[in-house]
mmCIF file with all atom_site columns, C-alpha atoms in Angstrom:
data_model
loop_
_atom_site.group_PDB
_atom_site.id
_atom_site.type_symbol
_atom_site.label_atom_id
_atom_site.label_alt_id
_atom_site.label_comp_id
_atom_site.label_asym_id
_atom_site.label_entity_id
_atom_site.label_seq_id
_atom_site.pdbx_PDB_ins_code
_atom_site.Cartn_x
_atom_site.Cartn_y
_atom_site.Cartn_z
_atom_site.occupancy
_atom_site.B_iso_or_equiv
_atom_site.pdbx_formal_charge
_atom_site.auth_seq_id
_atom_site.auth_comp_id
_atom_site.auth_asym_id
_atom_site.auth_atom_id
_atom_site.pdbx_PDB_model_num
ATOM 1  C CA . MET A 1 1  ? 236.516 138.615 81.449 1.00 73.00 ? 56  MET A CA 1
ATOM 2  C CA . ILE A 1 2  ? 237.304 134.917 81.474 1.00 74.00 ? 57  ILE A CA 1
ATOM 3  C CA . ASN A 1 3  ? 240.824 133.947 82.489 1.00 73.00 ? 58  ASN A CA 1
ATOM 4  C CA . LEU A 1 4  ? 241.562 130.763 80.564 1.00 65.00 ? 59  LEU A CA 1
ATOM 5  C CA . ALA A 1 5  ? 244.085 129.598 83.147 1.00 72.00 ? 60  ALA A CA 1
ATOM 6  C CA . LYS A 1 6  ? 241.782 130.053 86.179 1.00 79.00 ? 61  LYS A CA 1
ATOM 7  C CA . ASP A 1 7  ? 238.166 130.136 85.009 1.00 89.00 ? 62  ASP A CA 1
ATOM 8  C CA . ILE A 1 8  ? 237.692 126.844 83.162 1.00 95.00 ? 63  ILE A CA 1
ATOM 9  C CA . HIS A 1 9  ? 237.044 123.709 85.241 1.00 96.00 ? 64  HIS A CA 1
ATOM 10 C CA . SER A 1 10 ? 235.249 120.427 84.950 1.00 96.00 ? 65  SER A CA 1
ATOM 11 C CA . LEU A 1 11 ? 231.710 120.084 86.234 1.00 97.00 ? 66  LEU A CA 1
ATOM 12 C CA . THR A 1 12 ? 232.961 117.278 88.476 1.00 97.00 ? 67  THR A CA 1
ATOM 13 C CA . ASP A 1 13 ? 235.556 119.617 90.041 1.00 97.00 ? 68  ASP A CA 1
ATOM 14 C CA . PHE A 1 14 ? 232.829 122.236 90.510 1.00 97.00 ? 69  PHE A CA 1
ATOM 15 C CA . LYS A 1 15 ? 230.568 119.709 92.266 1.00 97.00 ? 70  LYS A CA 1
ATOM 16 C CA . ARG A 1 16 ? 233.375 118.659 94.608 1.00 98.00 ? 71  ARG A CA 1
ATOM 17 C CA . ASN A 1 17 ? 234.381 122.234 95.484 1.00 97.00 ? 72  ASN A CA 1
ATOM 18 C CA . THR A 1 18 ? 231.210 124.218 95.038 1.00 97.00 ? 73  THR A CA 1
ATOM 19 C CA . THR A 1 19 ? 231.686 126.494 98.046 1.00 97.00 ? 74  THR A CA 1
ATOM 20 C CA . GLU A 1 20 ? 235.240 127.418 97.009 1.00 97.00 ? 75  GLU A CA 1
ATOM 21 C CA . PHE A 1 21 ? 234.152 128.155 93.433 1.00 96.00 ? 76  PHE A CA 1
ATOM 22 C CA . VAL A 1 22 ? 231.144 130.220 94.520 1.00 96.00 ? 77  VAL A CA 1
ATOM 23 C CA . GLN A 1 23 ? 233.343 132.314 96.813 1.00 96.00 ? 78  GLN A CA 1
ATOM 24 C CA . ARG A 1 24 ? 235.839 132.846 93.978 1.00 94.00 ? 79  ARG A CA 1
ATOM 25 C CA . ILE A 1 25 ? 233.071 133.884 91.542 1.00 95.00 ? 80  ILE A CA 1
ATOM 26 C CA . LYS A 1 26 ? 231.705 136.373 94.098 1.00 94.00 ? 81  LYS A CA 1
ATOM 27 C CA . GLN A 1 27 ? 235.149 137.866 94.738 1.00 94.00 ? 82  GLN A CA 1
ATOM 28 C CA . THR A 1 28 ? 236.459 138.075 91.144 1.00 92.00 ? 83  THR A CA 1
ATOM 29 C CA . LYS A 1 29 ? 233.139 138.694 89.384 1.00 92.00 ? 84  LYS A CA 1
ATOM 30 C CA . HIS A 1 30 ? 234.514 136.432 86.655 1.00 92.00 ? 85  HIS A CA 1
ATOM 31 C CA . PRO A 1 31 ? 232.257 133.797 85.121 1.00 95.00 ? 86  PRO A CA 1
ATOM 32 C CA . LEU A 1 32 ? 233.312 130.204 85.433 1.00 95.00 ? 87  LEU A CA 1
ATOM 33 C CA . VAL A 1 33 ? 233.226 127.867 82.415 1.00 96.00 ? 88  VAL A CA 1
ATOM 34 C CA . LEU A 1 34 ? 232.384 124.287 83.303 1.00 97.00 ? 89  LEU A CA 1
ATOM 35 C CA . THR A 1 35 ? 233.345 121.441 81.027 1.00 96.00 ? 90  THR A CA 1
ATOM 36 C CA . VAL A 1 36 ? 231.891 117.979 80.492 1.00 97.00 ? 91  VAL A CA 1
ATOM 37 C CA . ASN A 1 37 ? 234.159 115.488 78.791 1.00 96.00 ? 92  ASN A CA 1
ATOM 38 C CA . GLY A 1 38 ? 236.562 118.325 77.940 1.00 94.00 ? 93  GLY A CA 1
ATOM 39 C CA . LYS A 1 39 ? 233.951 120.473 76.182 1.00 95.00 ? 94  LYS A CA 1
ATOM 40 C CA . ALA A 1 40 ? 232.575 123.752 77.491 1.00 94.00 ? 95  ALA A CA 1
ATOM 41 C CA . GLU A 1 41 ? 228.983 123.081 78.559 1.00 96.00 ? 96  GLU A CA 1
ATOM 42 C CA . LEU A 1 42 ? 227.972 125.664 81.188 1.00 96.00 ? 97  LEU A CA 1
ATOM 43 C CA . VAL A 1 43 ? 228.824 129.144 82.375 1.00 96.00 ? 98  VAL A CA 1
ATOM 44 C CA . VAL A 1 44 ? 228.268 130.062 86.027 1.00 96.00 ? 99  VAL A CA 1
ATOM 45 C CA . GLN A 1 45 ? 228.414 133.635 87.263 1.00 96.00 ? 100 GLN A CA 1
ATOM 46 C CA . ASP A 1 46 ? 227.198 135.721 90.186 1.00 96.00 ? 101 ASP A CA 1
ATOM 47 C CA . ALA A 1 47 ? 223.768 137.366 89.943 1.00 96.00 ? 102 ALA A CA 1
ATOM 48 C CA . GLU A 1 48 ? 225.063 140.945 90.020 1.00 95.00 ? 103 GLU A CA 1
ATOM 49 C CA . SER A 1 49 ? 227.390 140.354 87.086 1.00 94.00 ? 104 SER A CA 1
ATOM 50 C CA . TYR A 1 50 ? 224.630 138.589 85.218 1.00 95.00 ? 105 TYR A CA 1
ATOM 51 C CA . GLN A 1 51 ? 222.275 141.539 85.788 1.00 97.00 ? 106 GLN A CA 1
ATOM 52 C CA . GLU A 1 52 ? 224.983 143.882 84.444 1.00 96.00 ? 107 GLU A CA 1
ATOM 53 C CA . LEU A 1 53 ? 225.248 141.673 81.364 1.00 95.00 ? 108 LEU A CA 1
ATOM 54 C CA . LEU A 1 54 ? 221.467 141.801 80.855 1.00 97.00 ? 109 LEU A CA 1
ATOM 55 C CA . ASP A 1 55 ? 221.493 145.591 81.271 1.00 98.00 ? 110 ASP A CA 1
ATOM 56 C CA . ALA A 1 56 ? 224.289 145.926 78.704 1.00 97.00 ? 111 ALA A CA 1
ATOM 57 C CA . ALA A 1 57 ? 222.421 143.722 76.222 1.00 98.00 ? 112 ALA A CA 1
ATOM 58 C CA . GLU A 1 58 ? 219.273 145.825 76.703 1.00 98.00 ? 113 GLU A CA 1
ATOM 59 C CA . LEU A 1 59 ? 221.247 148.998 76.059 1.00 98.00 ? 114 LEU A CA 1
ATOM 60 C CA . VAL A 1 60 ? 222.692 147.555 72.877 1.00 98.00 ? 115 VAL A CA 1
ATOM 61 C CA . GLU A 1 61 ? 219.209 146.627 71.672 1.00 98.00 ? 116 GLU A CA 1
ATOM 62 C CA . THR A 1 62 ? 217.979 150.145 72.473 1.00 97.00 ? 117 THR A CA 1
ATOM 63 C CA . LEU A 1 63 ? 220.885 151.718 70.599 1.00 98.00 ? 118 LEU A CA 1
ATOM 64 C CA . LYS A 1 64 ? 220.217 149.424 67.593 1.00 97.00 ? 119 LYS A CA 1
ATOM 65 C CA . GLY A 1 65 ? 216.567 150.575 67.580 1.00 96.00 ? 120 GLY A CA 1
ATOM 66 C CA . ILE A 1 66 ? 217.599 154.235 67.745 1.00 96.00 ? 121 ILE A CA 1
ATOM 67 C CA . LYS A 1 67 ? 220.107 153.713 64.899 1.00 97.00 ? 122 LYS A CA 1
ATOM 68 C CA . LEU A 1 68 ? 217.457 151.980 62.806 1.00 95.00 ? 123 LEU A CA 1
ATOM 69 C CA . GLY A 1 69 ? 215.062 154.887 63.367 1.00 91.00 ? 124 GLY A CA 1
ATOM 70 C CA . LEU A 1 70 ? 217.720 157.423 62.417 1.00 92.00 ? 125 LEU A CA 1
ATOM 71 C CA . ASP A 1 71 ? 218.597 155.462 59.283 1.00 94.00 ? 126 ASP A CA 1
ATOM 72 C CA . GLN A 1 72 ? 214.929 155.310 58.308 1.00 92.00 ? 127 GLN A CA 1
ATOM 73 C CA . MET A 1 73 ? 214.536 159.046 58.867 1.00 89.00 ? 128 MET A CA 1
ATOM 74 C CA . GLN A 1 74 ? 217.542 159.713 56.598 1.00 92.00 ? 129 GLN A CA 1
ATOM 75 C CA . GLN A 1 75 ? 215.856 157.560 53.926 1.00 94.00 ? 130 GLN A CA 1
ATOM 76 C CA . GLY A 1 76 ? 212.692 159.649 54.217 1.00 90.00 ? 131 GLY A CA 1
ATOM 77 C CA . LYS A 1 77 ? 210.674 156.784 55.767 1.00 90.00 ? 132 LYS A CA 1
ATOM 78 C CA . GLY A 1 78 ? 209.736 158.566 58.979 1.00 83.00 ? 133 GLY A CA 1
ATOM 79 C CA . LYS A 1 79 ? 207.075 161.084 59.999 1.00 85.00 ? 134 LYS A CA 1
ATOM 80 C CA . LYS A 1 80 ? 207.390 164.364 61.791 1.00 85.00 ? 135 LYS A CA 1
ATOM 81 C CA . ALA A 1 81 ? 206.419 164.106 65.459 1.00 88.00 ? 136 ALA A CA 1
ATOM 82 C CA . GLU A 1 82 ? 203.596 166.633 64.952 1.00 92.00 ? 137 GLU A CA 1
ATOM 83 C CA . GLU A 1 83 ? 202.100 164.519 62.145 1.00 91.00 ? 138 GLU A CA 1
ATOM 84 C CA . PHE A 1 84 ? 202.379 161.334 64.181 1.00 91.00 ? 139 PHE A CA 1
ATOM 85 C CA . PHE A 1 85 ? 200.731 162.856 67.258 1.00 94.00 ? 140 PHE A CA 1
ATOM 86 C CA . ASN A 1 86 ? 197.926 164.375 65.194 1.00 93.00 ? 141 ASN A CA 1
ATOM 87 C CA . GLU A 1 87 ? 197.176 160.959 63.715 1.00 93.00 ? 142 GLU A CA 1
ATOM 88 C CA . LEU A 1 88 ? 197.313 159.353 67.134 1.00 93.00 ? 143 LEU A CA 1
ATOM 89 C CA . PHE A 1 89 ? 194.942 161.918 68.680 1.00 93.00 ? 144 PHE A CA 1
ATOM 90 C CA . ASN A 1 90 ? 192.565 161.502 65.757 1.00 92.00 ? 145 ASN A CA 1
ATOM 91 C CA . LYS A 1 91 ? 192.530 157.712 66.232 1.00 91.00 ? 146 LYS A CA 1
ATOM 92 C CA . LEU A 1 92 ? 191.949 158.064 69.966 1.00 91.00 ? 147 LEU A CA 1
ATOM 93 C CA . ASN A 1 93 ? 189.120 160.575 69.432 1.00 91.00 ? 148 ASN A CA 1
ATOM 94 C CA . ASN A 1 94 ? 187.458 158.434 66.744 1.00 89.00 ? 149 ASN A CA 1
ATOM 95 C CA . SER A 1 95 ? 187.555 155.288 68.932 1.00 78.00 ? 150 SER A CA 1
ATOM 96 C CA . GLN A 1 96 ? 185.555 156.876 71.728 1.00 71.00 ? 151 GLN A CA 1
#
């Protein structure tokens, strides 16, 4: 989580103290918001934390897909697995 008192700095300050900021990011696992002319422009974070963020986003997308499928099944828009696999096997057999 971003700490507004500690994790927002100017890009110029980051350039001047890159090593210190990189060490802090690695230790705290907190992203760093960099500003240009007082406006937030960039977010810098360590690779491990970024990968965790990507994994969490992928999980959310997967759960959204599952929820959509369940909603469609409740609306009667789905097929039984047996019916689906029979159609799939028929298509595969007819294509050969």
